[in-house]
Coordinates of C-alpha atoms in Angstrom, one line a residue:
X1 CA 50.5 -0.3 -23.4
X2 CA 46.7 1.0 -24.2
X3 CA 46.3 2.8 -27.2
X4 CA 43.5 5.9 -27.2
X5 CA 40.6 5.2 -29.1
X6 CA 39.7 7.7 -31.6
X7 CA 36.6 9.0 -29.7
X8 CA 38.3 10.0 -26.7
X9 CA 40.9 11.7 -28.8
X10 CA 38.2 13.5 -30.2
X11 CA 36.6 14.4 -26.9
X12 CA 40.1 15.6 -25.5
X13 CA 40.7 17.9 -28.8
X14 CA 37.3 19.2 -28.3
X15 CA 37.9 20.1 -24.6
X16 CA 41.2 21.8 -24.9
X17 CA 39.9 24.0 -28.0
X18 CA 36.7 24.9 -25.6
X19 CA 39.6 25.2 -22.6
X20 CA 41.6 27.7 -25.2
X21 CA 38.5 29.7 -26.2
X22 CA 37.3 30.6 -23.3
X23 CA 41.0 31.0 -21.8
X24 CA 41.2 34.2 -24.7
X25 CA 37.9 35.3 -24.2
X26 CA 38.6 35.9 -20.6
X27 CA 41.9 38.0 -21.8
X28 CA 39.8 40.1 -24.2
X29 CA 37.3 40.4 -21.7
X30 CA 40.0 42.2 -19.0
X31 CA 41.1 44.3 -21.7
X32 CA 38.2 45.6 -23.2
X33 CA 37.3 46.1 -19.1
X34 CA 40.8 48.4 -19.1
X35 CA 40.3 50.1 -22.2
X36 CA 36.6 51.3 -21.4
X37 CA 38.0 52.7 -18.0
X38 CA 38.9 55.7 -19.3
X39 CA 36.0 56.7 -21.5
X40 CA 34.0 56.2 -17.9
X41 CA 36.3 58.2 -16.0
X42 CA 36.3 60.8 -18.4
X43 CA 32.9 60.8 -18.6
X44 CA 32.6 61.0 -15.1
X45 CA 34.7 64.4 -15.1
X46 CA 32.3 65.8 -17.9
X47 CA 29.8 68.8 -17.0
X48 CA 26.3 67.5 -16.2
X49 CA 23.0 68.9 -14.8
X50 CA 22.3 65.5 -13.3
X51 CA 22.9 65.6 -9.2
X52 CA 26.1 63.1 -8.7
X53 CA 24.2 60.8 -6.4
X54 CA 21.8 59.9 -9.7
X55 CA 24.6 59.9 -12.1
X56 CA 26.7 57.3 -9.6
X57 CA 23.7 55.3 -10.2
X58 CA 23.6 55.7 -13.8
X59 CA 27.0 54.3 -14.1
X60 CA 26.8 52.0 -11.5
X61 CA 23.6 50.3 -13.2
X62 CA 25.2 50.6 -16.7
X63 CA 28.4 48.5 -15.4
X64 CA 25.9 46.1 -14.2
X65 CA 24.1 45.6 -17.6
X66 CA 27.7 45.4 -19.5
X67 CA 28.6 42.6 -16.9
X68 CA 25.6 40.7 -17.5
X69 CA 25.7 40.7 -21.2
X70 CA 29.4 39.7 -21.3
X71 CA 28.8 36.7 -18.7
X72 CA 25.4 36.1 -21.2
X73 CA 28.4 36.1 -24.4
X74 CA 30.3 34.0 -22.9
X75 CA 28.2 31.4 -21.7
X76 CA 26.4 31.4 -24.7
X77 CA 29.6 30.6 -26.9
X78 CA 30.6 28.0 -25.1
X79 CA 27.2 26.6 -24.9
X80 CA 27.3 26.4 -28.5
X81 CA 30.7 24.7 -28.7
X82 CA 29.1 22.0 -26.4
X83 CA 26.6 21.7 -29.1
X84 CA 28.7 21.4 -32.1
X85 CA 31.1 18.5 -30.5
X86 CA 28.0 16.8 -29.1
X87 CA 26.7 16.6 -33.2
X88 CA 30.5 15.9 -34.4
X89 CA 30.9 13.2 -32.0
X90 CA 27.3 11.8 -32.4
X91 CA 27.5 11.6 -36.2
X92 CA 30.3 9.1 -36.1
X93 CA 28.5 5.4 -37.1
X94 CA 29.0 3.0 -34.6
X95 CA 30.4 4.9 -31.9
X96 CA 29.8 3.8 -28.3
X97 CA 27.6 5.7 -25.8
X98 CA 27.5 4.5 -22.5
X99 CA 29.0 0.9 -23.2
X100 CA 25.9 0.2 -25.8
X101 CA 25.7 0.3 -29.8
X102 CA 23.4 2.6 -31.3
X103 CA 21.6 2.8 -34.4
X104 CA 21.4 6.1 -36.9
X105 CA 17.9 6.4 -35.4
X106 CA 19.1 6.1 -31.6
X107 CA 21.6 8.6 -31.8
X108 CA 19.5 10.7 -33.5
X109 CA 17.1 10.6 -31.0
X110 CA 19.8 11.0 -28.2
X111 CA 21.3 14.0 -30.2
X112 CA 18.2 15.8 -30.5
X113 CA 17.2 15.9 -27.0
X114 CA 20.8 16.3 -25.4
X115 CA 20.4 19.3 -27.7
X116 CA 16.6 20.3 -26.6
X117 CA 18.8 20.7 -23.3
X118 CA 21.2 22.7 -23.6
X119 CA 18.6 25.2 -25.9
X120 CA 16.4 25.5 -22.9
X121 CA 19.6 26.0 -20.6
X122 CA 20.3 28.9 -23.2
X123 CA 16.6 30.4 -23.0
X124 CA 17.0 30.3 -19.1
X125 CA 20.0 31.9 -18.9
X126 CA 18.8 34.6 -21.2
X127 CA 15.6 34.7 -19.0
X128 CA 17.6 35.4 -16.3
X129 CA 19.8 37.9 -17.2
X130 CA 17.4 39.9 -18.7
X131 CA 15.2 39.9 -15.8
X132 CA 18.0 41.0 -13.8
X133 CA 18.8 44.1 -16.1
X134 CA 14.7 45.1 -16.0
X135 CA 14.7 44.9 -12.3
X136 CA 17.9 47.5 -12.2
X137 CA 15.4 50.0 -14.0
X138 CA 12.1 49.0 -12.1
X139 CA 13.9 49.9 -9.3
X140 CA 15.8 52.7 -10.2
X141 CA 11.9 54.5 -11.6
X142 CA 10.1 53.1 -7.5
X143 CA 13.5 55.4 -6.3
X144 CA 13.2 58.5 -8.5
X145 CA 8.9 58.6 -8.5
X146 CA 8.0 57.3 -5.0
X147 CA 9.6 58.7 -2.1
X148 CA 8.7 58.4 1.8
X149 CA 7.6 61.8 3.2
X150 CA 6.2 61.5 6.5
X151 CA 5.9 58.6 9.4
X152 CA 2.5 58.7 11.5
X153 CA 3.5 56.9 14.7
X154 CA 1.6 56.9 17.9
X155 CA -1.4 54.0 17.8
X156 CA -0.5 50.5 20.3
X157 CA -1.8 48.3 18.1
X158 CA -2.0 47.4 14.4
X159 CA -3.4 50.2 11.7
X160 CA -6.5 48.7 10.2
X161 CA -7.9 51.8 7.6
X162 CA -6.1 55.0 6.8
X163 CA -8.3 58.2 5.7
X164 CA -7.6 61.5 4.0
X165 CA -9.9 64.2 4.7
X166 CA -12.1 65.6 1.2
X167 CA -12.0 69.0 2.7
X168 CA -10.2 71.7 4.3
X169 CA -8.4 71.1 6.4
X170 CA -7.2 67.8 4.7
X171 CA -5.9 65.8 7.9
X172 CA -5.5 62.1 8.0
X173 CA -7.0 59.6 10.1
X174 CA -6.2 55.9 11.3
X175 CA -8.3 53.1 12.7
X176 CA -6.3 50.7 14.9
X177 CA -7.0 47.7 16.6
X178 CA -5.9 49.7 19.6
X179 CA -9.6 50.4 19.9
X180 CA -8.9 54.4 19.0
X181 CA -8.7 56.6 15.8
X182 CA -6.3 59.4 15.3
X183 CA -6.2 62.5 13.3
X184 CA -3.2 63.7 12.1
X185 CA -1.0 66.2 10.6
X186 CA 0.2 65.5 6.9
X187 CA 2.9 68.4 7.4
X188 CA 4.4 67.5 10.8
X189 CA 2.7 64.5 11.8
X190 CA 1.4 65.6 14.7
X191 CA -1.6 63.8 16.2
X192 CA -4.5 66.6 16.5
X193 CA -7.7 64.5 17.7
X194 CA -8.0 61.2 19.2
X195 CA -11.0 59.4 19.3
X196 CA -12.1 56.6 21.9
X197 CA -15.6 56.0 21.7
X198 CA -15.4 52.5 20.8
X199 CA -14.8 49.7 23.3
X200 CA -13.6 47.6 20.4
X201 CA -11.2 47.4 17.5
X202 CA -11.4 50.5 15.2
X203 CA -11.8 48.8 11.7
X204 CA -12.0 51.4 9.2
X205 CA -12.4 55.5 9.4
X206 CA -14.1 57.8 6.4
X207 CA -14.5 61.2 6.3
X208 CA -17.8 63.0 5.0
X209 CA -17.4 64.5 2.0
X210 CA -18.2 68.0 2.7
X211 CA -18.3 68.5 6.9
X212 CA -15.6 68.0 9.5
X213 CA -17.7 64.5 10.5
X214 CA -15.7 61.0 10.6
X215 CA -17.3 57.6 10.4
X216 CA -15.8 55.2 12.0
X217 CA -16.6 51.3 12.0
X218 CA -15.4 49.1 15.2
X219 CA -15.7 45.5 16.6
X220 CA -18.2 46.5 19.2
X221 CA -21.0 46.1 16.5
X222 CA -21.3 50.0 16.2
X223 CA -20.3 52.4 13.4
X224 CA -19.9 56.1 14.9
X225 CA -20.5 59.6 13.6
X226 CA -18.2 61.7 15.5
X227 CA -17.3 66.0 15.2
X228 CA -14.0 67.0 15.1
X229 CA -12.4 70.9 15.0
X230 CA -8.6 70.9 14.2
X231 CA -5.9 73.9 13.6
X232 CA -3.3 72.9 11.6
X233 CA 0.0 73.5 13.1
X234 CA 2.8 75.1 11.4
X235 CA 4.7 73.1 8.9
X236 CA 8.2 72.2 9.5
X237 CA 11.1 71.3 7.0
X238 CA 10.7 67.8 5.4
X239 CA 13.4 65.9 6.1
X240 CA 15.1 64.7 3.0
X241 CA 14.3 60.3 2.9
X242 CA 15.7 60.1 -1.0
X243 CA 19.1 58.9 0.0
X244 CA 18.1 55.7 1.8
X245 CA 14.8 54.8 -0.8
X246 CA 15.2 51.1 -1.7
X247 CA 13.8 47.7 -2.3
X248 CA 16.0 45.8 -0.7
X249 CA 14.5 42.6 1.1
X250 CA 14.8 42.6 4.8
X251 CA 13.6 40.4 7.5
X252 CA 12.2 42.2 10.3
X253 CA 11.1 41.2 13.8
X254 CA 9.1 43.3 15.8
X255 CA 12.2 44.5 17.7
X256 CA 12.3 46.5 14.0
X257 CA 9.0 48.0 14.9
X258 CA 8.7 51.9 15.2
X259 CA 9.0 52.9 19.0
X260 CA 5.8 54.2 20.1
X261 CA 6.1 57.9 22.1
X262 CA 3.4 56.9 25.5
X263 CA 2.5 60.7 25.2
X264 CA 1.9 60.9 21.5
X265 CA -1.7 61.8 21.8
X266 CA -2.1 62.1 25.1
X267 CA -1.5 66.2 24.4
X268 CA -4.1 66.5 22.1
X269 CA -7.7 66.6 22.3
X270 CA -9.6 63.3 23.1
X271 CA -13.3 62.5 22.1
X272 CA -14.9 60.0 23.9
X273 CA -18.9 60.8 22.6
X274 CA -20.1 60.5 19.4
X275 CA -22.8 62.5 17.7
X276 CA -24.8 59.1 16.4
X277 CA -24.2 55.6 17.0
X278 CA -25.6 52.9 14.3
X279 CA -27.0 49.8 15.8
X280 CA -28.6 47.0 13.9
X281 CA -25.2 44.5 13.5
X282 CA -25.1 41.6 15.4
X283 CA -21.9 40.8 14.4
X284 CA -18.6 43.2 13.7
X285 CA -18.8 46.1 11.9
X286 CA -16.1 45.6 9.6
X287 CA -15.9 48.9 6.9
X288 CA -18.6 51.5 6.8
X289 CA -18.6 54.7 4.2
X290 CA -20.8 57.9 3.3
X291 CA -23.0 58.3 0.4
X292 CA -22.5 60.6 -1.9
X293 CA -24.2 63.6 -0.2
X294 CA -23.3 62.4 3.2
X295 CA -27.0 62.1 4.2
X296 CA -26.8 58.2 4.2
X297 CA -24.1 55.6 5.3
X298 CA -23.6 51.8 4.7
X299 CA -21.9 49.8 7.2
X300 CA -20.9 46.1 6.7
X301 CA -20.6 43.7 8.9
X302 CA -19.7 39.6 9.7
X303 CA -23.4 39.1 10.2
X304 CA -22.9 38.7 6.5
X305 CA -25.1 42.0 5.9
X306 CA -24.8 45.2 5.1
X307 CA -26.9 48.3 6.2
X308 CA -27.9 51.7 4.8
X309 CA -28.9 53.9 7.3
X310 CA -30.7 57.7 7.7
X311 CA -27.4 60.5 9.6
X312 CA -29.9 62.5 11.0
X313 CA -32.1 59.7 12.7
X314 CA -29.5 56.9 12.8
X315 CA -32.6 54.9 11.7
X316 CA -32.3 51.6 9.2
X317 CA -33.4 52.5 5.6
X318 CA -32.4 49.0 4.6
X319 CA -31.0 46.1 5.2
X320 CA -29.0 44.7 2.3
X321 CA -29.0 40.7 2.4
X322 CA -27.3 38.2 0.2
X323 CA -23.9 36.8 1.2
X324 CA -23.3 33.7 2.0
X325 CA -20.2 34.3 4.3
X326 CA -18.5 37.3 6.6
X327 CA -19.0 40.7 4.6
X328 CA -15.0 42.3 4.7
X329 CA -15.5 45.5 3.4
X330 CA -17.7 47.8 1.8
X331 CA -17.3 51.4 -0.9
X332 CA -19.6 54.0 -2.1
X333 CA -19.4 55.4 -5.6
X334 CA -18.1 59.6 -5.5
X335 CA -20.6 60.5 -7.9
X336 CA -24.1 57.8 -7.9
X337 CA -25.7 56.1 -5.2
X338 CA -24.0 53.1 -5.7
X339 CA -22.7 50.5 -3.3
X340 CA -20.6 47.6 -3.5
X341 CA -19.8 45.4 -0.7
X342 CA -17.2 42.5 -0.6
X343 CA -17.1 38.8 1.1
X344 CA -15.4 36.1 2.4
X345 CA -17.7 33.9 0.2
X346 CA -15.5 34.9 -3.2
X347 CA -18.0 37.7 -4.3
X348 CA -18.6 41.5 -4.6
X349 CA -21.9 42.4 -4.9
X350 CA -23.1 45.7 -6.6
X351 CA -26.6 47.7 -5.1
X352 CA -28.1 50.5 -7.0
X353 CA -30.1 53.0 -5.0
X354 CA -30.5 54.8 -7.7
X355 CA -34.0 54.8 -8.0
X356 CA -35.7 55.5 -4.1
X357 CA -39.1 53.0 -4.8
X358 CA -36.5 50.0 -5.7
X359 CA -33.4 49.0 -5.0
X360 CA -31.2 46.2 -7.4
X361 CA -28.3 43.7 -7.2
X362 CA -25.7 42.5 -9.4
X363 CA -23.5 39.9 -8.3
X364 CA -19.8 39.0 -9.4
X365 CA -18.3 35.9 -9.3
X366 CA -14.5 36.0 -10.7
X367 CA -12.4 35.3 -7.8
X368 CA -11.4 32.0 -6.0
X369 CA -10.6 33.4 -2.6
X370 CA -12.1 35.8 -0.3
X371 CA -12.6 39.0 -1.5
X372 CA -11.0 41.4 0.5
X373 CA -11.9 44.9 -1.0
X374 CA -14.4 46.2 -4.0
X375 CA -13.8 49.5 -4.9
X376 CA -15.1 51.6 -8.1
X377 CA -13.1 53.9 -10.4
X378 CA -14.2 57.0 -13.0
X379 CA -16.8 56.3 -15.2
X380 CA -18.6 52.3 -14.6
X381 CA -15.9 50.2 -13.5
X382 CA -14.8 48.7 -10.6
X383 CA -11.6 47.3 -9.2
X384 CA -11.6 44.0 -6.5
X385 CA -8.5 42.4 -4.8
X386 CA -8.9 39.3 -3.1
X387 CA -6.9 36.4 -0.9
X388 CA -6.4 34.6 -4.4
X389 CA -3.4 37.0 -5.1
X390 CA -5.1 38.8 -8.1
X391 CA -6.5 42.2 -9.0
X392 CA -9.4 42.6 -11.2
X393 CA -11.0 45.3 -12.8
X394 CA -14.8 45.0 -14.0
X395 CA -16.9 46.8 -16.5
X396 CA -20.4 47.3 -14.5
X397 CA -22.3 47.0 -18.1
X398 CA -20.6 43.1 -18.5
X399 CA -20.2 41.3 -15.3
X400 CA -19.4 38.1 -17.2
X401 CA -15.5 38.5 -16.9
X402 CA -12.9 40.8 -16.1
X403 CA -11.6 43.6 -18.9
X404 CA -8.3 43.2 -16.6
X405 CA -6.3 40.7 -14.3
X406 CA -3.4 41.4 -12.2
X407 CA -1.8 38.2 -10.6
X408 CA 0.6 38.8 -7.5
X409 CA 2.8 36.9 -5.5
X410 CA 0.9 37.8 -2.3
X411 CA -2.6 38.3 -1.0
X412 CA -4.2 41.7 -1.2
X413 CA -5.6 44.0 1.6
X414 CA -8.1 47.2 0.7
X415 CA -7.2 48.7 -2.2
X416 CA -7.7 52.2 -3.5
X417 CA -7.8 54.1 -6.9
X418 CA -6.3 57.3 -7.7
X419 CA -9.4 58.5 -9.6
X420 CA -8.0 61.0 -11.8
X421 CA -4.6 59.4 -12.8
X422 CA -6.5 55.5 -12.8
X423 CA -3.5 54.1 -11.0
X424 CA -4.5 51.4 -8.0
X425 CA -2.7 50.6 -5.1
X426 CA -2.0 47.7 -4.0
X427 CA -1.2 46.7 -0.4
X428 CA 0.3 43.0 0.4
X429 CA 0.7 40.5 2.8
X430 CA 4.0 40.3 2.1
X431 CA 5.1 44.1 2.9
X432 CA 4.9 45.2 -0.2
X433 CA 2.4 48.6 -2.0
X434 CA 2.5 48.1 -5.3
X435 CA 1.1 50.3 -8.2
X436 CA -0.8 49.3 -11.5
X437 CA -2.5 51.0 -14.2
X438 CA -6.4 50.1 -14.9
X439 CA -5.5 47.9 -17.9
X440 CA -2.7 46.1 -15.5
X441 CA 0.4 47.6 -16.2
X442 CA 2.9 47.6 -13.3
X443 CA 4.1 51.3 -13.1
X444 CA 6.5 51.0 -9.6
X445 CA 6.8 49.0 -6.5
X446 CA 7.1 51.3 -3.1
X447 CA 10.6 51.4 -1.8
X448 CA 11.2 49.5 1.0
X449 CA 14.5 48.5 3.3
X450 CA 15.3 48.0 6.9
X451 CA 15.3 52.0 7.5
X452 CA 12.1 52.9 5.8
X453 CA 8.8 51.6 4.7
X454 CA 6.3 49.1 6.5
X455 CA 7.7 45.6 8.4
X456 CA 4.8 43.8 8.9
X457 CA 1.5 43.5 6.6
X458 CA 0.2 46.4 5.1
X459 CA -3.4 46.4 5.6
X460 CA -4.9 49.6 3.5
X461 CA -3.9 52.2 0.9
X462 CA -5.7 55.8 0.1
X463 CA -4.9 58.0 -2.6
X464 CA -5.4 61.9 -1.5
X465 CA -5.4 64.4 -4.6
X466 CA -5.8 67.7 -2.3
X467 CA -2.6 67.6 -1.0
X468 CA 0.2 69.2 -2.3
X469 CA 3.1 66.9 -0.4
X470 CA 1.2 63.9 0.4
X471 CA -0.2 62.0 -2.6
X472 CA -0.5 58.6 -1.4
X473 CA -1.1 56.9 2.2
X474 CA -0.5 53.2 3.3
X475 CA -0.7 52.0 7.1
X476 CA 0.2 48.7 8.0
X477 CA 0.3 46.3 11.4
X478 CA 3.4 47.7 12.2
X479 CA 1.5 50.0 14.1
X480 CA 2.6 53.1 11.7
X481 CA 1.1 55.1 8.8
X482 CA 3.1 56.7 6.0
X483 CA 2.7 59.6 3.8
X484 CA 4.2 59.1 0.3
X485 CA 5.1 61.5 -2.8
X486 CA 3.9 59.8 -5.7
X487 CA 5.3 61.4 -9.1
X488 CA 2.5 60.0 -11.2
X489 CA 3.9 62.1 -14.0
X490 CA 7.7 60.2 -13.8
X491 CA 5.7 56.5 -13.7
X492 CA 3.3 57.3 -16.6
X493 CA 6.2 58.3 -19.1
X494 CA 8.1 55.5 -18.2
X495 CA 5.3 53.6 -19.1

């Protein structure tokens, strides 16, 4: 009859002590899970100024966290057990490893990495869990500080640009592939104007900053200057979104699509002249934005140029060449007579009109994709997102790197900056707005789930700090815009 050697005696010891341990800390596991029952339920019956809905949350997150640690605890002791009877049985001289002898040096070689192993698998796991736990409280912060306010449906095609108007009466207005633009309603979302003086694609949409004009820039090689009178109808009650605001990852056809109303603006008023048409592209005009003032506009187009022309005689002050591929958008600083304009070719490039006898160029190089928006904040910096997945901001006075890089898991569409808070948002390929600081903190990510938010690409993101419901706009190619309450406030403390 075989006798068992004394390794695989060991080995079976070592297994049944492990099988024991973890056995007992099941048992104290379930009874620690009993015992803290009550302290939850009584705390559940206590007197709070919290609503129930966030304090079922509360608890429901810290349950979450307590699981995760005690799986973490667990794993982590019998991880180490693994490692103390790998050293026990590898110290024994002369013992047998897969059929072979080994020397002192072998096994210490073997012992060391087998070890290395299991460390990482214990870094990993801690990784994990962690990340879990930081995602519970992300998520919980987008719910609390970002809720949906108001849906803006009505275009037939994919939203390209999404406006909000610097004056009284702030409206909003969308540029859609559907070859129209719409002014809107923040309060009841009511379409007010519609615009179809363009026999192509409606690619962006910018109000002036002190008149009831709109600029508008299209596919048909024209940017328009159009007039537009609105009343503001009566607002009704907001309809309360908080309870279904999410993050939860859904896949969504374009049977998920909002249904588009055929009537939606066909009851309000239509404008099919515009006061000034700019000519001069040969190409499409792809973005186009006032100067400060609102005497001048720049318009920039695939023709790989950009162009700065006179409002009052639509004439062609200059033309503003340099780029090497398809321009794909432009921005105008709020306060100088600065422009910076963006390109396919990886670039942004900065123009100073500062001074009327000369005009000067700065170019940046910092990105390894297209770059699909340039826009400037307070003071002299600017912000670009580009195809590469990754944010950067830019100190005008050193254009040698960035002072701030934000790397994403998705290409990035026009971006905007709040201007007095300094947050940016972020629109994605993927679905997702995101929010940053200006030195690249992530402060929230916009809820999101198969009753709200966008289902296909978002394609731009305005910030709008004259209106007291409406902070933050996003419109996608789901053909809808959305209106979002931003609690900047909430996200900065959590900070």
């Amino acid at each position: 009859m075989p006798t068992e050697s004394g390794s695989c005696s060991t080995a079976r010891q070592a297994k049944q002590k492990r099988k024991s341990h973890s056995l007992s800390i099941r048992r104290t596991n379930s009874s620690e899970q009993e015992r803290t029952g009550l302290p939850r339920e009584m705390l559940e019956g206590q007197d709070s100024k919290l609503p129930s809905s966030v304090r079922s949350t509360l608890l429901e997150l810290f349950g979450q966290i307590e699981r995760e640690f005690e799986n973490l605890y667990i794993e982590n002791l019998e991880l180490r057990r693994e490692i103390e009877t790998l050293n026990e049985r590898l110290a024994v001289e002369g013992q047998a490893v897969d059929g072979a002898e080994l020397s002192k040096g072998q096994l210490k070689t073997k012992a060391s990495h087998s070890t290395s192993q299991l460390s990482q698998k214990l870094k990993t796991t801690y990784k994990a869990s962690t990340s879990k736990i930081v995602s519970s409280f992300k998520t919980t912060t987008s719910r609390a500080a970002c809720q949906l306010v108001k849906e803006y449906v009505g275009h037939r095609d994919g939203i390209w640009d999404v406006s909000a108007a610097r004056t009284p009466p702030v409206v909003l207005g969308t540029a859609s592939a559907d070859h129209t633009a719409l002014l809107w309603s923040i309060e009841t979302g009511r379409c007010l104007v519609k615009y179809s003086g363009h026999v192509g694609s409606v690619n962006s949409i910018k109000f002036h900053p002190s008149e009831q004009l709109a600029l508008t820039a299209s596919g048909d090689q024209t940017a328009h200057i159009w007039s537009y009178a609105v009343q503001l109808p009566t607002p009704q009650p907001v309809a309360d979104t908080t309870q279904v605001c999410g993050e939860d990852e859904v896949e969504c056809s374009d049977k998920d699509e909002p249904d588009v109303d055929a009537d939606v603006s066909s009851d309000c008023p239509t404008i099919r002249v515009p006061l000034t048409s700019l000519k001069s592209h040969q190409g499409v005009v792809i973005a186009a934005d006032w100067l400060v003032g609102g005497k001048q506009v720049v318009t920039a187009s695939w023709d790989r140029t950009a162009n700065l022309f006179d409002v009052e005689t639509a004439e062609l002050v200059h033309a503003l060449t340099g780029h090497d591929q398809e321009l794909t958008h432009c921005c105008t600083h709020p306060t100088q007579r600065l422009v910076v304009t963006s390109s396919r070719d990886t670039t942004f490039r900065l123009w100073d009109f500062r001074d009327p006898s000369i005009h000067s160029v700065n170019v940046f190089q910092g990105h390894t994709d297209t770059v699909t928006s340039a826009v400037f904040t307070v003071g002299d910096n600017v912000v670009s997102g580009s195809d590469d997945r990754t944010v950067k901001v830019w100190d005008l006075r050193n254009m040698r790197s960035p002072i701030a890089t934000i790397r994403t898991d998705s290409a990035i569409n026009r971006i905007n900056v709040c201007v007095s808070q300094k947050i940016i948002a972020l629109p994605h390929d993927n679905r997702q707005v995101r929010l940053f600081d200006l030195s690249g903190v992530r402060l929230a990510r916009l809820p999101r789930s198969s009753r709200q938010g966008h289902r296909r690409m978002v394609c731009c993101s305005a910030w709008s700090e004259d209106h007291p419901m409406c902070n933050l706009f996003t419109c996608g190619f789901d053909r809808q815009a959305i209106g979002w309450n931003i609690n900047i406030p909430a996200l900065l403390q959590e900070k």
